[in-house]
PDB file of C-alpha atoms and ligand atoms in Angstrom:
ATOM      1  CA  MET X 219      83.548  97.410 132.199  1.00 84.00           C
ATOM      2  CA  THR X 220      84.137  97.591 128.438  1.00 93.00           C
ATOM      3  CA  ASP X 221      85.143  94.298 126.723  1.00 97.00           C
ATOM      4  CA  ILE X 222      87.981  94.703 124.206  1.00 98.00           C
ATOM      5  CA  ARG X 223      89.419  92.442 122.006  1.00 98.00           C
ATOM      6  CA  ILE X 224      92.222  92.689 119.340  1.00 98.00           C
ATOM      7  CA  GLY X 225      92.598  90.866 115.949  1.00 98.00           C
ATOM      8  CA  HIS X 226      95.507  90.465 113.738  1.00 98.00           C
ATOM      9  CA  GLY X 227      95.360  89.261 109.885  1.00 98.00           C
ATOM     10  CA  PHE X 228      97.691  88.538 107.058  1.00 98.00           C
ATOM     11  CA  ASP X 229      97.189  87.665 103.537  1.00 97.00           C
ATOM     12  CA  VAL X 230      99.407  87.585 100.350  1.00 97.00           C
ATOM     13  CA  HIS X 231      98.293  87.301  96.766  1.00 96.00           C
ATOM     14  CA  ALA X 232     100.434  86.623  93.575  1.00 97.00           C
ATOM     15  CA  ILE X 233     100.703  89.254  91.112  1.00 97.00           C
ATOM     16  CA  GLU X 234     100.195  88.877  87.559  1.00 96.00           C
ATOM     17  CA  GLU X 235      99.980  90.996  84.370  1.00 96.00           C
ATOM     18  CA  GLY X 236      96.274  91.559  83.136  1.00 94.00           C
ATOM     19  CA  LEU X 237      94.395  91.125  86.079  1.00 94.00           C
ATOM     20  CA  PRO X 238      92.616  93.876  87.906  1.00 94.00           C
ATOM     21  CA  MET X 239      94.008  95.300  91.223  1.00 96.00           C
ATOM     22  CA  TRP X 240      91.725  96.226  93.977  1.00 97.00           C
ATOM     23  CA  LEU X 241      92.913  97.372  97.347  1.00 98.00           C
ATOM     24  CA  GLY X 242      91.052  98.451 100.415  1.00 98.00           C
ATOM     25  CA  GLY X 243      87.920  98.383  98.194  1.00 97.00           C
ATOM     26  CA  VAL X 244      89.609 100.828  95.686  1.00 97.00           C
ATOM     27  CA  ARG X 245      90.303  99.932  91.841  1.00 97.00           C
ATOM     28  CA  ILE X 246      94.218 100.597  91.494  1.00 97.00           C
ATOM     29  CA  GLU X 247      95.469 101.786  88.121  1.00 96.00           C
ATOM     30  CA  SER X 248      97.857  99.250  87.134  1.00 96.00           C
ATOM     31  CA  TYR X 249      98.717  96.738  84.195  1.00 95.00           C
ATOM     32  CA  THR X 250      99.237  93.995  87.047  1.00 96.00           C
ATOM     33  CA  GLY X 251      96.642  92.625  89.453  1.00 95.00           C
ATOM     34  CA  PHE X 252      96.111  89.807  91.979  1.00 94.00           C
ATOM     35  CA  VAL X 253      95.515  86.402  91.364  1.00 92.00           C
ATOM     36  CA  ALA X 254      92.528  85.156  93.235  1.00 89.00           C
ATOM     37  CA  HIS X 255      89.209  83.150  93.490  1.00 84.00           C
ATOM     38  CA  SER X 256      87.719  86.390  94.482  1.00 84.00           C
ATOM     39  CA  ASP X 257      88.309  89.958  93.396  1.00 88.00           C
ATOM     40  CA  GLY X 258      91.698  89.661  95.092  1.00 93.00           C
ATOM     41  CA  ASP X 259      91.457  92.644  97.349  1.00 96.00           C
ATOM     42  CA  VAL X 260      94.516  91.247  99.636  1.00 97.00           C
ATOM     43  CA  ALA X 261      93.928  94.232 101.939  1.00 98.00           C
ATOM     44  CA  ILE X 262      90.260  93.721 102.789  1.00 98.00           C
ATOM     45  CA  HIS X 263      91.395  89.875 103.125  1.00 97.00           C
ATOM     46  CA  ALA X 264      93.625  90.459 105.911  1.00 98.00           C
ATOM     47  CA  LEU X 265      91.227  93.072 107.661  1.00 98.00           C
ATOM     48  CA  ALA X 266      88.320  90.680 107.590  1.00 98.00           C
ATOM     49  CA  ASP X 267      90.930  87.750 108.939  1.00 98.00           C
ATOM     50  CA  ALA X 268      91.786  90.441 111.758  1.00 98.00           C
ATOM     51  CA  LEU X 269      87.980  90.849 112.636  1.00 98.00           C
ATOM     52  CA  LEU X 270      87.070  87.086 112.573  1.00 98.00           C
ATOM     53  CA  GLY X 271      90.679  86.882 114.692  1.00 98.00           C
ATOM     54  CA  ALA X 272      89.222  89.041 117.193  1.00 98.00           C
ATOM     55  CA  LEU X 273      85.922  87.174 117.448  1.00 98.00           C
ATOM     56  CA  ALA X 274      87.907  83.792 117.519  1.00 98.00           C
ATOM     57  CA  LEU X 275      85.727  82.409 114.806  1.00 96.00           C
ATOM     58  CA  GLY X 276      88.335  80.938 112.369  1.00 95.00           C
ATOM     59  CA  ASP X 277      89.706  82.520 109.280  1.00 94.00           C
ATOM     60  CA  ILE X 278      88.379  84.330 105.926  1.00 92.00           C
ATOM     61  CA  GLY X 279      88.751  80.619 104.001  1.00 88.00           C
ATOM     62  CA  LYS X 280      86.611  79.020 106.769  1.00 91.00           C
ATOM     63  CA  HIS X 281      83.761  81.567 105.914  1.00 91.00           C
ATOM     64  CA  PHE X 282      84.128  82.045 102.345  1.00 87.00           C
ATOM     65  CA  PRO X 283      85.662  78.934 101.015  1.00 82.00           C
ATOM     66  CA  ASP X 284      87.635  79.506  97.558  1.00 78.00           C
ATOM     67  CA  THR X 285      85.939  76.309  96.332  1.00 76.00           C
ATOM     68  CA  SER X 286      82.747  77.837  96.592  1.00 74.00           C
ATOM     69  CA  ASP X 287      81.209  79.308  92.941  1.00 77.00           C
ATOM     70  CA  GLU X 288      79.312  81.604  95.234  1.00 75.00           C
ATOM     71  CA  TRP X 289      82.621  83.876  96.117  1.00 74.00           C
ATOM     72  CA  LYS X 290      84.086  83.544  92.499  1.00 76.00           C
ATOM     73  CA  GLY X 291      85.182  87.143  91.439  1.00 75.00           C
ATOM     74  CA  ALA X 292      83.129  88.233  94.389  1.00 82.00           C
ATOM     75  CA  ASP X 293      83.470  91.948  95.512  1.00 90.00           C
ATOM     76  CA  SER X 294      85.670  91.629  98.776  1.00 94.00           C
ATOM     77  CA  LYS X 295      83.641  94.467 100.004  1.00 96.00           C
ATOM     78  CA  ILE X 296      80.570  92.099 100.349  1.00 94.00           C
ATOM     79  CA  ILE X 297      83.042  89.772 102.435  1.00 94.00           C
ATOM     80  CA  LEU X 298      83.875  92.548 104.721  1.00 97.00           C
ATOM     81  CA  ALA X 299      80.250  93.464 105.343  1.00 97.00           C
ATOM     82  CA  LYS X 300      79.354  89.977 106.072  1.00 96.00           C
ATOM     83  CA  VAL X 301      82.094  89.750 108.676  1.00 97.00           C
ATOM     84  CA  MET X 302      80.953  93.082 110.129  1.00 98.00           C
ATOM     85  CA  ASP X 303      77.356  91.129 110.432  1.00 98.00           C
ATOM     86  CA  LEU X 304      79.170  88.629 112.667  1.00 97.00           C
ATOM     87  CA  VAL X 305      81.050  91.261 114.555  1.00 98.00           C
ATOM     88  CA  ARG X 306      77.623  93.086 115.251  1.00 98.00           C
ATOM     89  CA  GLU X 307      75.668  89.592 116.091  1.00 98.00           C
ATOM     90  CA  ALA X 308      78.469  89.020 118.701  1.00 98.00           C
ATOM     91  CA  GLY X 309      77.438  92.517 120.021  1.00 98.00           C
ATOM     92  CA  TYR X 310      80.920  94.412 119.281  1.00 98.00           C
ATOM     93  CA  SER X 311      81.565  97.464 117.508  1.00 98.00           C
ATOM     94  CA  VAL X 312      85.044  98.376 115.676  1.00 98.00           C
ATOM     95  CA  SER X 313      87.281 101.235 117.444  1.00 98.00           C
ATOM     96  CA  ASN X 314      89.974 101.446 115.000  1.00 98.00           C
ATOM     97  CA  ALA X 315      91.899  99.533 112.262  1.00 98.00           C
ATOM     98  CA  ASP X 316      95.432  99.719 111.012  1.00 98.00           C
ATOM     99  CA  ILE X 317      96.562  98.352 107.617  1.00 98.00           C
ATOM    100  CA  THR X 318      99.892  97.970 106.070  1.00 98.00           C
ATOM    101  CA  ILE X 319     100.303  97.081 102.561  1.00 98.00           C
ATOM    102  CA  ALA X 320     103.592  95.930 101.209  1.00 98.00           C
ATOM    103  CA  LEU X 321     103.462  96.298  97.324  1.00 98.00           C
ATOM    104  CA  GLN X 322     106.688  97.311  95.091  1.00 97.00           C
ATOM    105  CA  ARG X 323     104.371  98.930  92.593  1.00 95.00           C
ATOM    106  CA  PRO X 324     102.494 100.860  91.518  1.00 96.00           C
ATOM    107  CA  LYS X 325     102.670 103.713  94.269  1.00 95.00           C
ATOM    108  CA  LEU X 326      99.536 103.807  96.487  1.00 97.00           C
ATOM    109  CA  ALA X 327      99.742 107.205  97.691  1.00 97.00           C
ATOM    110  CA  PRO X 328      96.924 108.588  95.682  1.00 97.00           C
ATOM    111  CA  TYR X 329      94.825 105.679  96.773  1.00 98.00           C
ATOM    112  CA  ILE X 330      95.307 105.920 100.640  1.00 98.00           C
ATOM    113  CA  GLN X 331      92.615 108.124 101.473  1.00 98.00           C
ATOM    114  CA  PRO X 332      89.966 106.729  99.202  1.00 98.00           C
ATOM    115  CA  MET X 333      90.535 103.398 100.723  1.00 98.00           C
ATOM    116  CA  ARG X 334      90.002 104.880 104.290  1.00 98.00           C
ATOM    117  CA  GLU X 335      87.007 106.358 103.249  1.00 98.00           C
ATOM    118  CA  THR X 336      85.625 103.029 101.482  1.00 98.00           C
ATOM    119  CA  LEU X 337      86.392 100.928 104.301  1.00 98.00           C
ATOM    120  CA  ALA X 338      85.125 103.062 107.063  1.00 98.00           C
ATOM    121  CA  PRO X 339      81.540 102.913 106.508  1.00 98.00           C
ATOM    122  CA  ILE X 340      81.555  99.215 106.083  1.00 98.00           C
ATOM    123  CA  LEU X 341      83.061  98.955 109.617  1.00 98.00           C
ATOM    124  CA  GLY X 342      80.847 101.418 111.085  1.00 98.00           C
ATOM    125  CA  VAL X 343      83.494 104.184 111.812  1.00 98.00           C
ATOM    126  CA  THR X 344      84.821 107.425 110.895  1.00 98.00           C
ATOM    127  CA  PRO X 345      87.903 107.660 108.443  1.00 98.00           C
ATOM    128  CA  ASP X 346      90.116 109.092 110.877  1.00 98.00           C
ATOM    129  CA  ARG X 347      89.678 105.160 112.835  1.00 98.00           C
ATOM    130  CA  VAL X 348      91.073 103.523 109.618  1.00 98.00           C
ATOM    131  CA  SER X 349      94.945 103.518 109.081  1.00 98.00           C
ATOM    132  CA  VAL X 350      96.235 102.626 105.773  1.00 98.00           C
ATOM    133  CA  LYS X 351      99.662 102.721 105.294  1.00 98.00           C
ATOM    134  CA  ALA X 352     101.668 101.520 102.232  1.00 98.00           C
ATOM    135  CA  THR X 353     105.337 100.331 101.911  1.00 97.00           C
ATOM    136  CA  THR X 354     107.700  99.071  99.246  1.00 96.00           C
ATOM    137  CA  THR X 355     110.223  96.242 100.411  1.00 94.00           C
ATOM    138  CA  GLU X 356     113.163  98.082  98.867  1.00 95.00           C
ATOM    139  CA  HIS X 357     113.062  95.296  95.972  1.00 96.00           C
ATOM    140  CA  LEU X 358     113.935  92.539  98.451  1.00 97.00           C
ATOM    141  CA  GLY X 359     112.120  89.462  98.268  1.00 97.00           C
ATOM    142  CA  TYR X 360     108.909  88.539  96.250  1.00 97.00           C
ATOM    143  CA  VAL X 361     107.061  91.647  97.013  1.00 97.00           C
ATOM    144  CA  GLY X 362     110.188  93.592  95.970  1.00 96.00           C
ATOM    145  CA  ARG X 363     110.474  91.605  92.803  1.00 97.00           C
ATOM    146  CA  GLY X 364     106.834  92.677  92.021  1.00 96.00           C
ATOM    147  CA  GLU X 365     105.369  88.811  92.296  1.00 97.00           C
ATOM    148  CA  GLY X 366     103.129  89.367  95.234  1.00 97.00           C
ATOM    149  CA  CYS X 367     101.477  91.683  97.713  1.00 98.00           C
ATOM    150  CA  GLU X 368     101.163  91.336 101.180  1.00 98.00           C
ATOM    151  CA  VAL X 369      99.004  92.908 103.925  1.00 98.00           C
ATOM    152  CA  TRP X 370      98.974  93.122 107.663  1.00 98.00           C
ATOM    153  CA  ALA X 371      95.802  94.137 109.393  1.00 98.00           C
ATOM    154  CA  SER X 372      95.093  94.947 113.076  1.00 98.00           C
ATOM    155  CA  VAL X 373      91.871  95.534 114.298  1.00 98.00           C
ATOM    156  CA  LEU X 374      90.261  96.676 118.059  1.00 98.00           C
ATOM    157  CA  ILE X 375      86.584  95.880 118.807  1.00 98.00           C
ATOM    158  CA  PHE X 376      84.572  96.632 121.955  1.00 98.00           C
ATOM    159  CA  LYS X 377      81.333  96.172 123.658  1.00 97.00           C
TER     160      LYS X 377
HETATM  161 MG1   MG B1392      93.210  86.371  99.965  1.00 53.42          MG
END
């Protein structure tokens, strides 16, 4: 019988002018970016937390502490690859992932496909198994005021 596990992740980063904006492993053209210890890729952080959640192995902060110099300015794709090592070590493969990004601006439509194509090989799947969706919050709340970005991610893993 197939052993299936589900995982869910959530992350938020504050937005400031003059910082780089990375989402889903892709550099977003913007005059604002995310305040973070790493490169601030809030989408990858939520996805990594979903994978760790599926394995019941704690969270990204436990595995990649923001007090550690090793992860200062780190490319979050490396963090995701390291989490995938844990998935494989536990004998699991990814079935699919679904990511929802809440960001007021810039518009993410041109970046959705590049994100899917960037994340898929790290997860060991084809891009048709990686969903990336983007929404604004209709100018409501801190996301709507452009103060932050929220991401939710769900994954299924199996063996
Ligand atoms: Mg984070």
